[in-house]
């Protein structure tokens, strides 16, 4: 094999991986269930978790940055086919939290490895970061107190996010292994 061609293709492969996970996040964001209040239940966080599990931390964060940029320029990638209005509205902090989650969890995995317990712990800690950013943003935008923001924007989502993490660790691990085999 010509290693020069492989080296030249590497940045292109990384770009495709970033674009793929940005697109996956946009698609899974549309699989949403409206809940009372402003925040819908969607599969977007599952896409974030998969990005962290499959990609390196730079690619995972870049994929979420691309997803946010697409919505910021008006492409309807956020749940309910939302775009810029969602990003700057009361729930925009949760969207921005996707980037922070990918960055935090990805950096943790870069240091701890990809065994099951560190993966789950990294995704949980990344989710805490996501919730913190989103909840503070929501409180500032709506004037809500912490208790009501947590009751409406965090507590209803904890069981689903636990399930998503439980699925993302094995599925993401398998996808990462499959992608590594294809890259040989």
Short mmCIF file of C-alpha atoms in Angstrom, two decimals:
data_model
loop_
_atom_site.label_atom_id
_atom_site.label_comp_id
_atom_site.label_asym_id
_atom_site.label_seq_id
_atom_site.Cartn_x
_atom_site.Cartn_y
_atom_site.Cartn_z
CA UNK A 1 0.00 0.00 0.00
CA UNK A 2 1.07 3.53 -0.67
CA UNK A 3 1.37 5.20 2.73
CA UNK A 4 1.54 8.63 1.06
CA UNK A 5 -2.00 8.19 -0.23
CA UNK A 6 -3.17 7.01 3.20
CA UNK A 7 -1.65 10.07 4.85
CA UNK A 8 -3.29 12.36 2.29
CA UNK A 9 -6.65 10.65 2.79
CA UNK A 10 -6.53 10.88 6.59
CA UNK A 11 -7.78 14.51 6.83
CA UNK A 12 -10.54 13.69 4.35
CA UNK A 13 -11.60 10.69 6.41
CA UNK A 14 -11.67 12.82 9.55
CA UNK A 15 -13.84 15.42 7.80
CA UNK A 16 -16.26 12.74 6.63
CA UNK A 17 -16.50 11.32 10.14
CA UNK A 18 -17.20 14.77 11.60
CA UNK A 19 -19.82 15.49 8.92
CA UNK A 20 -21.43 12.07 9.41
CA UNK A 21 -21.93 12.58 13.13
CA UNK A 22 -23.14 16.17 12.67
CA UNK A 23 -25.72 14.81 10.21
CA UNK A 24 -26.62 11.92 12.53
CA UNK A 25 -27.24 14.40 15.33
CA UNK A 26 -29.51 16.44 13.05
CA UNK A 27 -31.47 13.35 12.04
CA UNK A 28 -31.81 11.95 15.56
CA UNK A 29 -32.87 15.40 16.81
CA UNK A 30 -36.00 15.04 14.72
CA UNK A 31 -36.97 11.86 16.56
CA UNK A 32 -38.52 13.83 19.40
CA UNK A 33 -41.47 13.67 21.72
CA UNK A 34 -42.86 17.03 22.80
CA UNK A 35 -43.18 17.31 26.57
CA UNK A 36 -45.00 19.88 28.68
CA UNK A 37 -42.67 22.87 28.79
CA UNK A 38 -40.09 23.91 26.26
CA UNK A 39 -37.63 21.02 26.10
CA UNK A 40 -38.58 18.04 23.90
CA UNK A 41 -37.37 14.50 24.51
CA UNK A 42 -35.20 13.61 21.52
CA UNK A 43 -32.49 11.18 20.50
CA UNK A 44 -29.99 13.99 19.92
CA UNK A 45 -28.06 13.16 23.08
CA UNK A 46 -27.74 9.57 21.86
CA UNK A 47 -25.97 10.93 18.78
CA UNK A 48 -23.68 13.00 21.02
CA UNK A 49 -22.86 9.90 23.08
CA UNK A 50 -22.18 7.85 19.94
CA UNK A 51 -19.89 10.58 18.59
CA UNK A 52 -17.90 10.47 21.82
CA UNK A 53 -17.71 6.69 21.73
CA UNK A 54 -16.73 6.34 18.07
CA UNK A 55 -14.62 9.43 17.35
CA UNK A 56 -11.63 10.94 19.09
CA UNK A 57 -12.33 13.96 21.28
CA UNK A 58 -11.43 16.50 18.61
CA UNK A 59 -13.70 14.90 16.01
CA UNK A 60 -16.56 14.47 18.49
CA UNK A 61 -16.39 18.13 19.53
CA UNK A 62 -16.02 19.24 15.91
CA UNK A 63 -19.08 17.23 14.88
CA UNK A 64 -21.17 19.00 17.51
CA UNK A 65 -19.72 22.38 16.50
CA UNK A 66 -20.71 21.68 12.88
CA UNK A 67 -24.20 20.66 14.03
CA UNK A 68 -24.56 23.94 15.95
CA UNK A 69 -23.18 25.96 13.05
CA UNK A 70 -25.67 24.37 10.66
CA UNK A 71 -28.52 25.40 12.93
CA UNK A 72 -27.05 28.86 13.48
CA UNK A 73 -27.04 29.59 9.75
CA UNK A 74 -30.67 28.56 9.45
CA UNK A 75 -30.57 24.92 8.44
CA UNK A 76 -33.39 23.21 10.40
CA UNK A 77 -31.36 20.57 12.23
CA UNK A 78 -32.63 21.10 15.78
CA UNK A 79 -35.64 19.18 17.09
CA UNK A 80 -38.90 20.09 15.42
CA UNK A 81 -36.88 21.30 12.43
CA UNK A 82 -35.73 24.30 14.43
CA UNK A 83 -32.73 26.44 13.61
CA UNK A 84 -31.35 29.76 14.91
CA UNK A 85 -34.43 30.54 17.01
CA UNK A 86 -33.88 27.36 19.00
CA UNK A 87 -30.20 28.11 19.48
CA UNK A 88 -30.76 31.58 20.92
CA UNK A 89 -33.98 30.68 22.76
CA UNK A 90 -34.49 29.31 26.28
CA UNK A 91 -33.35 25.78 25.36
CA UNK A 92 -30.30 26.89 23.37
CA UNK A 93 -28.01 26.18 26.30
CA UNK A 94 -28.82 22.50 26.04
CA UNK A 95 -27.86 22.58 22.37
CA UNK A 96 -24.58 24.31 23.21
CA UNK A 97 -24.22 21.73 25.95
CA UNK A 98 -23.90 19.03 23.27
CA UNK A 99 -20.55 20.53 22.29
CA UNK A 100 -19.46 20.81 25.92
CA UNK A 101 -20.59 17.23 26.61
CA UNK A 102 -18.65 15.88 23.62
CA UNK A 103 -15.57 17.84 24.62
CA UNK A 104 -15.66 16.90 28.30
CA UNK A 105 -16.50 13.23 27.80
CA UNK A 106 -14.09 12.90 24.89
CA UNK A 107 -11.22 14.38 26.89
CA UNK A 108 -11.96 12.05 29.79
CA UNK A 109 -11.90 9.03 27.46
CA UNK A 110 -8.65 10.23 25.90
CA UNK A 111 -7.09 9.95 29.37
CA UNK A 112 -8.86 6.88 30.77
CA UNK A 113 -9.26 4.56 27.82
CA UNK A 114 -12.37 2.94 26.43
CA UNK A 115 -13.29 0.28 28.93
CA UNK A 116 -16.98 0.09 29.87
CA UNK A 117 -16.86 1.81 33.28
CA UNK A 118 -14.70 4.77 32.17
CA UNK A 119 -16.89 5.18 29.08
CA UNK A 120 -20.10 5.25 31.09
CA UNK A 121 -18.55 7.58 33.68
CA UNK A 122 -17.29 9.94 30.96
CA UNK A 123 -20.71 10.10 29.32
CA UNK A 124 -22.38 10.71 32.68
CA UNK A 125 -19.96 13.52 33.51
CA UNK A 126 -20.40 14.98 30.04
CA UNK A 127 -24.15 14.92 30.59
CA UNK A 128 -23.74 16.77 33.89
CA UNK A 129 -21.83 19.47 32.00
CA UNK A 130 -24.57 19.56 29.33
CA UNK A 131 -27.31 19.89 31.96
CA UNK A 132 -25.40 22.57 33.88
CA UNK A 133 -24.92 24.79 30.82
CA UNK A 134 -28.46 24.23 29.59
CA UNK A 135 -30.07 24.82 32.96
CA UNK A 136 -28.17 28.04 33.66
CA UNK A 137 -29.01 29.31 30.16
CA UNK A 138 -32.67 28.37 30.65
CA UNK A 139 -32.82 30.12 34.03
CA UNK A 140 -31.30 33.31 32.62
CA UNK A 141 -33.60 33.30 29.58
CA UNK A 142 -36.81 32.55 31.45
CA UNK A 143 -36.15 33.98 34.91
CA UNK A 144 -36.93 30.56 36.39
CA UNK A 145 -35.67 29.44 39.76
CA UNK A 146 -33.24 26.53 39.95
CA UNK A 147 -35.83 24.13 41.35
CA UNK A 148 -38.37 24.71 38.61
CA UNK A 149 -35.67 24.62 35.91
CA UNK A 150 -34.41 21.27 37.20
CA UNK A 151 -37.95 19.92 37.51
CA UNK A 152 -38.84 20.88 33.95
CA UNK A 153 -35.56 20.55 32.09
CA UNK A 154 -33.47 17.90 33.83
CA UNK A 155 -35.43 15.44 35.95
CA UNK A 156 -37.76 14.24 33.17
CA UNK A 157 -34.74 13.48 30.98
CA UNK A 158 -32.58 11.55 33.45
CA UNK A 159 -34.12 8.08 32.85
CA UNK A 160 -33.88 8.46 29.07
CA UNK A 161 -30.31 9.70 29.19
CA UNK A 162 -29.34 6.80 31.46
CA UNK A 163 -30.83 4.42 28.89
CA UNK A 164 -29.08 6.23 26.03
CA UNK A 165 -25.75 5.97 27.84
CA UNK A 166 -26.33 2.28 28.57
CA UNK A 167 -26.93 1.72 24.85
CA UNK A 168 -24.25 4.08 23.53
CA UNK A 169 -21.38 2.40 25.38
CA UNK A 170 -21.71 -1.05 23.75
CA UNK A 171 -23.06 0.19 20.40
CA UNK A 172 -20.42 2.91 20.17
CA UNK A 173 -17.69 0.48 21.15
CA UNK A 174 -18.72 -1.90 18.38
CA UNK A 175 -18.96 0.91 15.84
CA UNK A 176 -15.51 2.18 16.83
CA UNK A 177 -14.04 -1.33 16.45
CA UNK A 178 -15.73 -1.74 13.05
CA UNK A 179 -14.46 1.65 11.88
CA UNK A 180 -10.94 0.74 13.01
CA UNK A 181 -11.07 -2.46 10.94
CA UNK A 182 -12.21 -0.52 7.89
CA UNK A 183 -9.38 1.96 8.38
CA UNK A 184 -6.66 -0.71 8.14
#
